[in-house]
Amino acid sequence: MAVKLKDLITKERAMRQGHRMCPGCGAPTVVQQALLAVDDPIVITAATGCLEVSTTIYPYNSWGVPFLHSAFENAGANVSGIEAAYVALKKKGKVKKDIKFVAFGGDGGTYDIGLQALSGAAERGHDFTYICYNNQGYMNTGAQRSSATPKGANTSTAPAGTVIPGKIQKPKDLTAIMAAHHIPYVAQTTIFNPMEVIEKVKRAIETPGPAFLNILAPCVLFWRLEPSMQREICKLAAETRFWPIYEVIDGEWKLGYKPRKYVPAEEFLKPQGRFRHLLKGDIGKAVIADFQKDIDEEWEYVLKRCGETWEPQA
Amino acid sequence: MPRKDITSGNWAVAEAMRQINPDVVAAYPITPSTDIPMKFSEFVADGLVDTNLVTVESEHSAISACLAASVSGARVMTASSANGVALMHEIFPIAASYRAPIVFGLVNRCLGAPINIHCDHGDSMAERDSGWIHIYCEDGQEVYDTMIMAVRIAEHKEVLLPVFVCQDGFITSHCFEPVEFLDDEQVTKFIGERDPLLPLLDVDNPVAYGSLALTDYFFEIKRQQIEAMKHVETAYNDVAAEFARVTGRNYPVVDKYRTEDADYIMVIMSSAAGAAKETVDKLREQGHKVGCLRIRLFRPFPAKAIVDALKGAKGIAVCDRAASLGAPAPLFTEIKGALYDAGVHIPANTYVYGLGGRDFFPHNAEEAFMDLINKKMSTGERYLGLRE
Ligand SMILES: Cc1ncc(C[n+]2csc(CCOP(=O)(O)OP(=O)(O)O)c2C)c(N)n1
Ligand code: SF4
Ligand SMILES: [Mg+2]
């Protein structure tokens, strides 16, 4: 099970250089780390979004493995169809190799428009791994809000105005929704510790049946973040408990990261231009207080589900 | 030994699917096509097919799974109607562009509102520019035969396009009539194995389906699809000829009924041709030189065959079971265009009939023929069977 860094360094990458995602973008990091976990041949499918458009600009493409994109809301159905074909053709001896199937969707393609297709695929029990690279907005189309966008974020369809301070609602808890499908593997993580991501994806792929990972991956452009801060902001997301890291393996919730100290939400918000408007004035202060309250509540929920307690060092 | 049985249009499709034994079927229920996946799932449950049946959660996922399975290298089939077809709309042009040879049992039903489960051709007509091949069938026998031929046409190396095999909801889909079935072995032999070009599951030769192609390449890629459509009629005729050798049943792209010497011809599609042909016989007995031209292949549009059949006529009545709101009805528009291109000027009346399942009786057909015979010609819209 354990992955050795030494073995990974020389491994051929499934996604090659030359893609056109922004420098510092979290999405290619997710893909590179995830696919390092796979030893079997794989077939990839992706929903419409930044990752897909930036890696397949005709006549070029960055994928060294078979790749299918067809639309925005159907990555779950596409991976179902590929897997169904594989099962049928393998039985007839027309496909000989053992192949794994990985679907990538952005948060828009997963939390929102593609949720039904994903839910259906999970319920039917196809053998696939679905990875949501979650940058908390519709970035490909210019940073509109999604149901993964955090409260208070300035987005292009929930802008920070003089009366309304950005997005009002908190995100839905998609990871718990997927866990409620009682599929064999669900995980939530982010990209500051590559070995941790690789191990989780490896487990997901090696688990027969549906597996789902929700991986927080910054959009440096629309989070208005220094491109060099990709890893740091992900670490802050975990340390502030804004983004709890955990797995749900056969229904067992398992906490993956416990911050040693209490770190206030502001530490996560401050480096990101999308929250800049919250750092001044009374409305902003109230939103941040609310943001902190949401974090504390969600964290309590995750702790409880994992059967854990948390005593931060002073 | 071919066997004859009493069956419905839907069950005829399901039986064809059992004999074709596709690798993957992904389908979702909707009246009036639901019988197809229901019957087919019995075949799956009883181990009569090897098919991996994916009981998806929507039509959008049905066609998405079909598309993905098809480009993976599988032989794929599905069925739907009306709202289901409309929900799939987004994926149809993508499937055609990926050259995915899916065979689709389309049971025609109108598009609401008002909500209505009965037949008209509004659902498939809305998909006429999707890049799929469209074949419209008159009865259960033809539906069965066409499903089998469609596999070969779709997978033809010069074609590689998905096919809609259309039949009229309830009128054909639920009508029990005698159908002659081929032996399983005959079907297996006729369709052969799928030999996929560039399958996704060939991991040693990776391919990417679904690139982003902008102003620099999109146009050329569409042009290739237009070229592929030009190969369809030849492929269709070859497959139909081979099918006729096996079965003795002929299915030309257009079905000419007593048109050779006809002065007045009704142009129509699908089951309503039955009432039209009966009326032709009646009026012939009365000494009127009338005929019926049924359009079977609608996409690609067999303009030459149609013009050849119509060019000697003095007047034609084009009957559409669909309306194009704000413009002339779709079949009428196409027929006029074909005649114009050929330099043939024949007075033509346009009739819309049968929307929402309104019956089309021989007396409706007679009314249109009498307009032609009595030289009541005009370019304005006309309706058959409508209460004004
Ligand atoms: C049916 C449909 N609706 C809308 C769009 C436009 N669209 C393309 S990508 C996208 C947003 C993608 O957001 P997400 O899934 O979060 O991926 P990201 O671009 O953020 O990586 C939208 C709205 C579309 N392609 N298809
Ligand atoms: S816009 Fe954002 S998500 Fe898209 S490539 Fe740039 S950084 Fe990545
Ligand atoms: Mg996004």
XYZ file of C-alpha atoms and ligand atoms in Angstrom:
737
model
C 0.000 0.000 0.000
C 2.661 2.490 1.042
C 3.865 4.691 -1.775
C 7.573 5.475 -2.087
C 8.660 8.849 -3.403
C 11.672 7.200 -5.040
C 9.404 5.097 -7.264
C 7.257 8.033 -8.245
C 9.988 10.302 -9.530
C 10.772 8.222 -12.585
C 7.167 7.377 -13.342
C 5.700 8.510 -16.631
C 3.100 11.231 -16.231
C -0.388 10.644 -17.549
C -0.763 14.365 -18.162
C 2.118 15.888 -20.078
C 3.570 19.363 -20.147
C 2.196 21.942 -22.527
C -1.250 22.311 -21.046
C -2.484 25.857 -20.759
C -3.707 26.128 -17.206
C -2.534 29.212 -15.282
C 0.802 28.939 -13.466
C 0.033 28.036 -9.875
C -3.378 26.509 -10.659
C -4.331 23.673 -8.330
C -6.121 21.540 -10.915
C -3.052 20.146 -12.720
C -1.460 19.472 -9.339
C -4.485 17.352 -8.419
C -4.254 15.449 -11.693
C -0.512 14.857 -11.474
C -0.630 13.695 -7.877
C -3.721 11.571 -8.420
C -2.439 9.805 -11.473
C 0.910 9.036 -9.881
C -1.119 6.693 -7.706
C -2.133 4.492 -10.617
C -0.096 1.585 -11.908
C -2.702 -0.075 -14.147
C -3.633 1.364 -17.521
C -6.246 4.073 -17.082
C -8.883 5.822 -19.102
C -9.769 9.370 -18.118
C -12.960 11.281 -18.583
C -13.495 14.897 -17.603
C -16.375 17.320 -17.381
C -16.248 20.619 -19.236
C -14.252 23.122 -17.213
C -10.827 24.700 -16.922
C -8.992 21.373 -16.726
C -10.653 19.935 -19.812
C -10.449 22.976 -22.067
C -6.856 23.754 -21.148
C -5.525 20.243 -21.755
C -7.178 19.406 -25.073
C -6.721 22.355 -27.379
C -6.943 20.813 -30.839
C -4.741 19.666 -32.523
C -2.722 19.284 -29.315
C -3.539 17.465 -26.123
C -1.694 16.844 -22.900
C -3.071 13.424 -22.093
C -0.760 10.460 -22.517
C -3.676 8.136 -21.781
C -7.110 7.660 -23.411
C -9.297 10.662 -22.669
C -12.971 11.452 -23.169
C -14.819 14.680 -22.633
C -18.337 15.191 -23.875
C -20.202 17.772 -21.813
C -20.395 19.627 -18.516
C -22.939 17.663 -16.482
C -22.258 14.098 -17.514
C -18.825 12.959 -16.308
C -20.609 10.474 -14.022
C -22.599 9.076 -16.945
C -19.575 9.030 -19.226
C -17.498 7.051 -16.777
C -20.479 4.694 -16.325
C -20.634 4.123 -20.075
C -16.909 3.508 -20.420
C -16.923 1.085 -17.515
C -20.025 -0.670 -18.859
C -18.326 -1.114 -22.238
C -15.199 -2.403 -20.512
C -17.129 -4.984 -18.494
C -18.974 -6.183 -21.606
C -15.930 -6.300 -23.871
C -13.706 -7.900 -21.225
C -16.261 -10.688 -20.797
C -16.144 -11.313 -24.530
C -12.347 -11.277 -24.540
C -12.241 -8.209 -26.775
C -10.421 -6.204 -24.109
C -7.663 -8.094 -22.363
C -6.015 -5.680 -19.937
C -7.168 -4.611 -16.501
C -8.101 -0.973 -16.847
C -9.029 1.641 -14.236
C -11.377 4.546 -14.806
C -10.990 8.032 -13.424
C -13.374 10.937 -13.922
C -12.428 14.535 -13.173
C -14.974 17.265 -12.646
C -14.755 20.789 -11.328
C -16.983 21.811 -8.448
C -19.537 23.212 -10.908
C -19.566 19.969 -12.851
C -19.829 17.967 -9.641
C -21.690 19.862 -6.884
C -24.158 21.489 -9.257
C -24.998 20.504 -12.822
C -23.374 17.063 -12.718
C -24.579 15.922 -9.296
C -27.398 13.802 -10.687
C -25.183 11.890 -13.106
C -22.602 11.312 -10.375
C -25.234 10.199 -7.878
C -26.678 7.777 -10.432
C -23.274 6.326 -11.227
C -22.516 5.893 -7.528
C -25.858 4.221 -6.843
C -25.397 1.798 -9.728
C -22.030 0.793 -8.355
C -19.805 1.076 -11.409
C -16.108 0.597 -10.684
C -14.622 4.070 -11.024
C -12.929 6.882 -9.148
C -14.411 10.348 -9.414
C -12.222 13.259 -8.428
C -13.723 16.680 -7.932
C -10.996 19.300 -8.240
C -12.751 21.893 -6.209
C -11.770 25.497 -6.855
C -15.030 26.782 -5.443
C -16.450 28.444 -8.507
C -17.120 28.290 -12.228
C -13.654 29.414 -13.145
C -13.609 28.490 -16.812
C -16.461 30.906 -17.439
C -15.135 33.739 -15.276
C -15.551 32.972 -11.570
C -19.297 32.684 -11.140
C -20.549 31.329 -7.827
C -21.178 27.615 -7.413
C -22.706 25.715 -4.508
C -19.113 25.056 -3.445
C -18.245 28.751 -3.200
C -17.619 29.782 0.405
C -19.724 32.313 2.199
C -18.511 35.872 1.665
C -16.453 35.165 -1.460
C -16.565 37.811 -4.167
C -17.684 36.092 -7.364
C -18.921 37.402 -10.685
C -22.541 36.358 -10.067
C -22.499 37.022 -6.334
C -20.289 40.096 -6.340
C -19.291 42.021 -3.247
C -21.434 45.142 -3.530
C -22.182 48.001 -1.240
C -25.173 46.178 0.216
C -24.491 42.480 -0.312
C -21.027 41.245 0.777
C -20.454 38.553 -1.876
C -21.960 35.084 -1.671
C -24.455 34.812 1.175
C -24.853 31.056 1.490
C -22.409 28.500 2.814
C -21.371 25.607 0.517
C -23.235 22.330 0.501
C -21.435 19.397 2.067
C -20.909 17.310 -1.036
C -18.450 14.907 0.573
C -21.068 13.928 3.154
C -23.662 13.647 0.391
C -21.422 11.208 -1.435
C -20.723 9.341 1.806
C -24.500 9.031 2.211
C -24.493 6.988 -1.003
C -22.729 4.357 1.146
C -20.148 3.710 -1.539
C -16.955 1.964 -0.456
C -14.633 4.965 -0.532
C -15.077 8.696 -0.042
C -12.412 11.210 0.864
C -11.967 14.921 1.297
C -8.523 16.428 1.071
C -6.383 19.152 -0.452
C -2.967 19.467 -2.041
C -0.291 20.416 0.442
C 0.994 16.915 1.108
C 1.453 15.004 -2.167
C 2.067 11.631 -0.555
C -1.199 11.915 1.318
C -3.139 12.664 -1.874
C -1.387 9.882 -3.761
C -2.168 7.349 -1.046
C -5.812 8.344 -0.910
C -6.225 8.142 -4.658
C -4.423 4.820 -4.692
C -6.854 3.469 -2.139
C -9.786 4.863 -4.115
C -8.627 3.280 -7.341
C -7.797 -0.055 -5.774
C -11.202 -0.210 -4.098
C -13.694 -2.066 -6.279
C -16.829 -0.021 -6.902
C -17.401 3.705 -6.846
C -14.973 6.012 -5.072
C -15.212 9.763 -4.689
C -12.625 12.355 -3.707
C -13.296 16.010 -3.089
C -9.959 17.777 -3.435
C -9.721 21.483 -2.673
C -7.529 22.986 -5.393
C -7.038 26.733 -5.628
C -7.804 28.794 -8.685
C -5.034 31.325 -8.254
C -6.532 33.650 -10.828
C -9.953 34.075 -9.281
C -9.065 33.480 -5.656
C -6.758 36.447 -6.382
C -3.897 34.548 -4.864
C -0.157 34.721 -5.467
C 0.584 31.742 -7.776
C 3.390 30.688 -5.460
C 0.908 30.272 -2.601
C -0.879 27.176 -3.894
C 0.521 24.821 -1.285
C 0.411 27.353 1.539
C -3.244 28.247 1.083
C -4.203 24.569 1.036
C -2.306 24.061 4.273
C -4.118 27.038 5.783
C -7.446 25.566 4.637
C -6.642 22.482 6.702
C -5.126 24.340 9.668
C -8.045 26.718 10.031
C -10.291 23.608 9.789
C -12.047 25.317 6.890
C -11.403 22.133 4.882
C -11.337 19.061 7.124
C -9.345 16.161 5.730
C -10.961 12.775 6.189
C -11.888 9.495 4.594
C -15.037 7.411 4.767
C -14.019 3.806 4.158
C -16.928 1.389 3.994
C -18.940 3.790 6.120
C -16.183 4.353 8.702
C -15.267 8.019 9.036
C -11.570 8.567 9.646
C -10.045 11.969 10.387
C -6.884 12.584 8.358
C -5.541 15.817 9.837
C -5.809 17.469 13.235
C -4.325 20.955 13.470
C -2.104 21.340 16.489
C -3.170 24.897 17.230
C -6.279 26.958 16.836
C -5.826 29.111 13.739
C -8.546 31.691 13.063
C -10.407 31.759 9.750
C -8.860 35.124 8.835
C -5.545 33.399 8.202
C -7.153 31.510 5.334
C -9.100 34.524 4.085
C -6.366 37.168 4.221
C -4.121 36.036 1.355
C -7.064 35.787 -1.046
C -8.310 38.805 -2.948
C -11.770 37.256 -3.232
C -12.269 37.899 0.503
C -10.517 41.278 0.638
C -13.792 43.191 1.062
C -14.483 41.309 4.296
C -11.363 42.590 5.992
C -12.740 46.105 6.406
C -15.984 47.438 7.855
C -18.663 46.028 10.116
C -20.472 43.934 7.525
C -17.226 42.133 6.716
C -16.556 41.544 10.375
C -19.989 39.986 10.799
C -19.479 37.750 7.756
C -16.126 36.572 9.078
C -17.683 35.817 12.472
C -20.333 33.798 10.687
C -17.694 32.102 8.552
C -15.850 31.090 11.722
C -19.061 29.792 13.262
C -19.730 27.635 10.204
C -16.188 26.241 10.393
C -16.600 25.378 14.067
C -19.931 23.671 13.476
C -18.757 21.670 10.457
C -15.613 20.651 12.324
C -17.670 19.442 15.278
C -19.783 17.434 12.868
C -16.745 15.818 11.245
C -15.137 15.115 14.648
C -18.314 13.466 15.812
C -18.651 11.333 12.706
C -15.000 10.307 13.091
C -15.358 9.623 16.814
C -12.609 12.129 17.591
C -12.048 14.998 19.958
C -9.829 18.015 19.446
C -7.835 19.910 22.030
C -5.722 22.554 20.339
C -2.491 23.657 22.003
C -2.621 27.125 23.408
C -36.488 -20.878 -40.292
C -37.877 -17.378 -40.097
C -40.886 -17.315 -37.816
C -43.960 -15.145 -37.863
C -45.527 -13.816 -34.725
C -48.033 -11.237 -33.603
C -46.142 -8.465 -31.901
C -46.055 -4.726 -31.276
C -43.665 -2.187 -32.759
C -41.949 -1.827 -29.407
C -41.563 -5.554 -28.902
C -40.290 -5.859 -32.447
C -37.526 -3.403 -31.517
C -36.798 -5.328 -28.316
C -36.679 -8.601 -30.243
C -34.289 -7.101 -32.776
C -32.148 -5.917 -29.869
C -32.165 -9.400 -28.343
C -30.942 -10.851 -31.617
C -28.388 -8.085 -32.154
C -27.164 -8.711 -28.597
C -25.454 -5.326 -28.162
C -22.606 -4.905 -25.696
C -24.229 -2.016 -23.851
C -27.754 -0.653 -23.558
C -28.345 2.429 -21.402
C -31.965 3.501 -21.317
C -34.588 5.358 -19.331
C -38.355 4.841 -19.442
C -40.781 7.192 -21.157
C -44.130 6.502 -22.803
C -44.544 5.255 -25.509
C -41.058 3.695 -25.812
C -40.893 2.213 -22.286
C -41.830 -1.259 -23.506
C -38.501 -1.462 -25.297
C -36.226 -1.260 -22.240
C -38.803 -3.214 -20.174
C -38.906 -6.117 -22.601
C -35.166 -5.956 -23.095
C -34.503 -6.090 -19.357
C -36.479 -9.351 -19.259
C -34.056 -10.731 -21.830
C -31.183 -9.586 -19.620
C -32.777 -11.051 -16.505
C -33.305 -14.379 -18.264
C -29.747 -14.491 -19.548
C -30.822 -14.374 -23.192
C -28.341 -11.608 -24.032
C -24.796 -10.755 -22.957
C -25.618 -7.072 -22.816
C -24.474 -4.866 -19.962
C -27.722 -3.000 -19.270
C -27.156 0.356 -17.568
C -30.355 1.519 -15.920
C -29.441 5.175 -15.771
C -31.146 7.909 -13.785
C -32.131 10.101 -16.768
C -32.168 10.252 -20.540
C -29.287 12.708 -20.437
C -27.226 10.078 -18.700
C -28.604 7.365 -21.005
C -27.261 9.024 -24.106
C -24.064 10.121 -22.323
C -23.379 6.542 -21.229
C -24.227 5.298 -24.739
C -21.850 7.802 -26.274
C -19.055 6.854 -23.883
C -19.624 3.122 -24.360
C -19.748 3.534 -28.120
C -16.446 5.401 -28.374
C -15.008 2.816 -25.996
C -15.592 0.250 -28.743
C -18.889 -1.326 -27.681
C -21.952 -1.910 -29.852
C -24.581 0.274 -28.215
C -28.343 0.743 -28.445
C -31.032 2.719 -26.669
C -34.598 3.966 -27.063
C -36.633 7.010 -26.093
C -39.402 9.462 -27.000
C -40.429 13.108 -26.742
C -39.197 14.696 -23.487
C -36.540 12.012 -23.212
C -35.306 12.836 -26.690
C -35.410 16.545 -25.865
C -33.405 15.981 -22.685
C -30.781 14.151 -24.735
C -30.611 16.963 -27.272
C -27.318 18.356 -26.000
C -25.513 15.061 -26.514
C -26.843 14.107 -29.976
C -24.536 16.381 -31.984
C -21.628 15.330 -29.779
C -22.313 11.644 -30.483
C -22.478 12.368 -34.209
C -19.287 14.397 -34.072
C -17.457 11.558 -32.258
C -18.753 9.276 -35.019
C -20.387 6.980 -32.458
C -22.520 4.394 -34.332
C -25.344 4.171 -31.768
C -28.646 2.631 -32.931
C -31.626 4.343 -31.354
C -35.236 3.128 -31.314
C -37.083 6.423 -31.410
C -40.798 6.126 -30.746
C -42.308 9.377 -31.949
C -44.347 11.402 -29.483
C -45.228 15.066 -29.490
C -43.407 17.668 -27.448
C -45.638 19.496 -24.978
C -47.115 21.653 -23.762
C -49.837 20.625 -23.295
C -48.393 17.388 -22.001
C -49.568 14.572 -24.246
C -48.174 11.081 -24.741
C -49.377 10.534 -28.310
C -47.680 10.608 -31.657
C -46.371 13.344 -33.800
C -42.932 13.873 -35.253
C -42.070 17.017 -33.315
C -39.526 15.199 -31.155
C -37.370 13.762 -33.922
C -37.865 16.731 -36.256
C -36.280 18.901 -33.574
C -33.166 16.719 -33.941
C -32.965 16.869 -37.712
C -29.772 18.930 -37.732
C -28.042 16.887 -35.031
C -25.903 14.896 -37.460
C -27.806 11.620 -36.934
C -29.246 9.456 -39.679
C -33.075 9.462 -39.508
C -35.163 6.576 -40.834
C -38.967 6.627 -40.483
C -40.863 3.323 -40.533
C -44.428 2.535 -41.534
C -45.160 -0.615 -39.521
C -43.812 -3.172 -37.061
C -42.175 -5.340 -39.711
C -40.315 -2.384 -41.083
C -39.233 -1.258 -37.621
C -37.827 -4.700 -36.864
C -36.019 -4.950 -40.181
C -34.684 -1.413 -39.960
C -33.206 -1.924 -36.487
C -31.106 -4.747 -37.914
C -30.095 -2.853 -41.037
C -29.305 0.237 -38.943
C -26.475 -1.560 -37.141
C -24.741 -2.122 -40.447
C -25.413 1.370 -41.766
C -24.213 3.044 -38.557
C -21.027 0.975 -38.365
C -20.267 1.201 -42.094
C -16.653 2.357 -42.411
C -17.605 5.184 -44.775
C -20.356 6.356 -42.454
C -19.774 5.850 -38.700
C -22.795 7.828 -37.608
C -25.605 7.209 -35.126
C -29.058 6.264 -36.432
C -32.588 7.044 -35.280
C -35.054 4.327 -36.240
C -38.387 6.144 -35.883
C -41.814 4.612 -35.491
C -45.115 6.231 -34.592
C -45.906 6.208 -30.873
C -48.898 3.986 -29.983
C -50.009 3.732 -33.626
C -47.078 1.454 -34.442
C -45.385 0.974 -31.076
C -48.463 -0.511 -29.397
C -50.212 -2.026 -32.401
C -50.029 -5.819 -32.479
C -49.589 -7.115 -35.992
C -47.842 -10.019 -37.703
C -44.074 -9.616 -37.976
C -41.704 -12.073 -39.587
C -38.528 -12.524 -37.575
C -35.200 -13.747 -38.838
C -33.389 -16.576 -37.116
C -30.939 -15.486 -34.449
C -28.067 -16.892 -36.548
C -29.212 -14.945 -39.606
C -29.127 -11.723 -37.610
C -25.744 -12.525 -36.085
C -24.358 -13.236 -39.531
C -25.948 -10.186 -41.139
C -24.662 -7.680 -38.584
C -21.223 -9.234 -38.000
C -18.956 -8.022 -35.222
C -18.254 -4.377 -34.578
C -14.708 -3.474 -35.572
C -14.307 -0.120 -33.840
C -12.061 2.579 -35.213
C -9.895 4.220 -32.514
C -11.617 2.792 -29.443
C -11.001 4.523 -26.128
C -10.252 1.192 -24.446
C -7.219 0.547 -26.644
C -4.887 1.744 -23.902
C -1.792 1.011 -25.990
C -2.917 3.491 -28.620
C -4.386 6.313 -26.579
C -6.836 8.658 -28.264
C -8.583 11.782 -27.006
C -12.264 12.347 -27.749
C -13.708 15.737 -27.007
C -11.060 18.326 -27.749
C -11.572 22.035 -27.722
C -11.453 23.221 -31.338
C -12.143 26.896 -31.853
C -12.257 29.177 -34.885
C -9.211 27.472 -36.381
C -10.521 23.886 -36.728
C -14.205 23.574 -35.789
C -15.438 24.343 -39.304
C -13.235 21.686 -40.924
C -14.395 19.072 -38.418
C -18.052 19.849 -39.173
C -17.261 19.634 -42.874
C -16.038 16.063 -42.331
C -19.404 15.161 -40.824
C -21.164 16.700 -43.800
C -18.984 14.521 -46.046
C -19.805 11.412 -43.994
C -23.507 12.126 -44.511
C -22.907 12.065 -48.259
C -21.785 8.435 -47.979
C -24.920 7.334 -46.179
C -27.223 6.787 -49.141
C -24.804 4.460 -50.919
C -24.117 2.535 -47.725
C -27.835 2.398 -47.033
C -28.595 1.050 -50.499
C -25.871 -1.605 -50.229
C -27.118 -2.766 -46.833
C -30.768 -2.702 -47.963
C -29.891 -4.744 -51.076
C -28.115 -7.341 -48.969
C -31.045 -7.409 -46.570
C -33.443 -7.931 -49.468
C -31.360 -10.892 -50.660
C -31.676 -12.491 -47.211
C -35.324 -11.661 -46.516
C -36.970 -10.740 -49.793
C -38.064 -7.498 -48.174
C -37.117 -4.298 -49.971
C -36.621 -0.957 -48.267
C -35.610 1.761 -50.713
C -34.879 5.241 -49.311
C -38.324 6.305 -50.520
C -41.335 4.033 -50.824
C -43.125 4.696 -54.129
C -46.734 3.555 -54.172
C -48.393 3.781 -57.595
C -46.404 6.942 -58.358
C -45.035 5.906 -61.788
C -47.821 7.370 -63.882
C -49.435 9.467 -61.163
C -50.616 13.014 -61.801
C -51.144 13.719 -58.120
C -48.883 12.472 -55.357
C -49.163 12.643 -51.588
C -45.799 12.840 -49.792
C -45.974 11.495 -46.261
C -43.978 9.616 -43.594
C -44.440 6.664 -41.241
C -47.736 5.000 -40.331
C -50.019 7.561 -41.984
C -48.844 6.184 -45.325
C -51.255 3.312 -44.645
C -54.328 5.553 -44.893
C -52.747 7.393 -47.831
C -52.150 4.176 -49.798
C -55.652 2.907 -49.100
C -57.002 6.197 -50.436
C -54.791 5.922 -53.516
C -56.383 2.543 -54.287
C -59.873 3.939 -53.817
C -59.275 6.989 -56.013
C -57.513 4.875 -58.655
C -60.667 2.750 -58.850
C -62.540 5.973 -59.528
C -60.146 6.710 -62.373
C -57.886 9.285 -60.680
C -54.185 8.880 -61.373
C -52.882 9.315 -57.830
C -49.957 7.899 -55.867
C -48.171 8.072 -52.522
C -44.511 8.755 -51.880
C -43.388 7.764 -48.391
C -40.090 9.236 -47.245
C -38.164 6.607 -45.278
C -34.698 8.114 -45.140
C -35.104 11.677 -43.931
C -31.481 12.413 -42.966
C -29.556 12.525 -45.129
C -32.349 13.817 -47.339
C -32.537 11.693 -50.511
C -33.316 14.636 -52.777
C -32.573 12.896 -56.065
C -34.761 9.874 -55.367
C -37.559 12.206 -54.302
C -37.323 14.457 -57.334
C -37.202 11.413 -59.630
C -40.412 10.144 -58.082
C -42.226 13.487 -58.183
C -41.041 15.165 -61.351
C -43.813 13.808 -63.615
C -46.637 14.878 -61.307
C -49.032 17.793 -61.892
C -49.526 18.506 -58.216
C -48.322 17.238 -54.850
C -49.625 17.288 -51.286
C -46.896 17.234 -48.651
C -48.202 16.020 -45.307
C -46.235 16.830 -42.170
C -46.894 15.293 -38.763
C -44.967 18.223 -37.296
C -45.174 21.983 -37.448
C -42.324 24.436 -37.622
C -43.950 27.284 -35.746
C -43.484 30.457 -37.704
C -42.277 28.759 -40.882
C -43.540 26.151 -43.369
C -43.613 22.563 -42.069
C -40.288 20.714 -42.173
C -40.905 18.004 -44.786
C -42.632 20.504 -47.063
C -39.670 22.857 -46.873
C -37.251 20.079 -47.761
C -39.349 18.829 -50.664
C -39.702 22.308 -52.108
C -35.957 22.852 -51.798
C -35.195 19.574 -53.573
C -37.578 20.390 -56.435
C -36.243 23.931 -56.785
C -32.646 22.675 -56.961
C -33.669 20.256 -59.697
C -35.438 23.001 -61.649
C -38.756 21.184 -61.269
C -41.748 23.405 -60.641
C -44.783 21.470 -59.449
C -47.681 23.111 -57.584
C -47.456 21.873 -54.014
C -49.849 22.048 -51.101
C -48.662 21.782 -47.500
C -50.736 20.014 -44.873
C -50.075 19.594 -41.181
C -51.907 16.608 -39.697
C -51.965 14.374 -36.658
C -50.388 16.616 -34.019
C -50.622 15.193 -30.516
C -51.844 11.853 -31.856
C -54.922 13.148 -33.751
C -55.954 10.281 -36.022
C -55.249 10.430 -39.736
C -58.078 8.692 -41.564
C -58.456 7.795 -45.245
C -61.005 10.588 -45.540
C -58.335 13.057 -44.416
C -56.052 11.781 -47.158
C -58.926 11.973 -49.634
C -59.556 15.600 -48.745
C -55.968 16.459 -49.675
C -56.085 14.442 -52.887
C -59.353 16.147 -53.885
C -57.681 19.543 -53.417
C -55.074 18.443 -55.965
C -57.592 16.902 -58.332
C -59.819 19.993 -58.141
C -56.803 22.249 -58.609
C -57.319 23.937 -55.267
C -53.682 24.863 -54.961
C -52.172 27.537 -52.763
C -48.994 28.068 -50.817
C -50.840 28.751 -47.564
C -50.945 26.409 -44.613
C -53.630 23.729 -44.496
C -54.586 21.227 -41.846
C -56.106 17.782 -41.992
C -58.315 16.605 -39.141
C -58.251 19.911 -37.266
C -61.352 21.537 -35.735
C -61.194 25.228 -36.649
C -24.870 22.674 -20.041
C -23.803 23.694 -19.893
N -24.051 24.807 -19.159
C -23.081 25.737 -19.030
C -21.859 25.562 -19.613
C -20.838 26.643 -19.485
N -19.722 26.237 -18.620
C -18.630 25.615 -19.083
S -17.496 25.262 -17.925
C -18.469 26.031 -16.745
C -17.993 26.154 -15.342
C -17.104 25.085 -14.921
O -16.961 25.170 -13.545
P -16.306 23.996 -12.738
O -16.996 22.730 -13.018
O -16.234 24.400 -11.331
O -14.856 23.870 -13.384
P -13.688 24.994 -13.397
O -13.782 25.709 -14.694
O -13.912 25.868 -12.227
O -12.424 24.236 -13.311
C -19.649 26.502 -17.272
C -20.687 27.216 -16.517
C -21.663 24.384 -20.369
N -20.503 24.127 -20.990
N -22.636 23.469 -20.468
S -8.633 30.251 -14.226
Fe -8.237 29.317 -12.254
S -8.908 27.180 -12.446
Fe -8.687 28.026 -14.499
S -6.596 27.508 -15.105
Fe -6.500 29.548 -14.222
S -6.045 29.196 -12.083
Fe -6.715 27.261 -12.915
Mg -14.660 25.228 -10.330
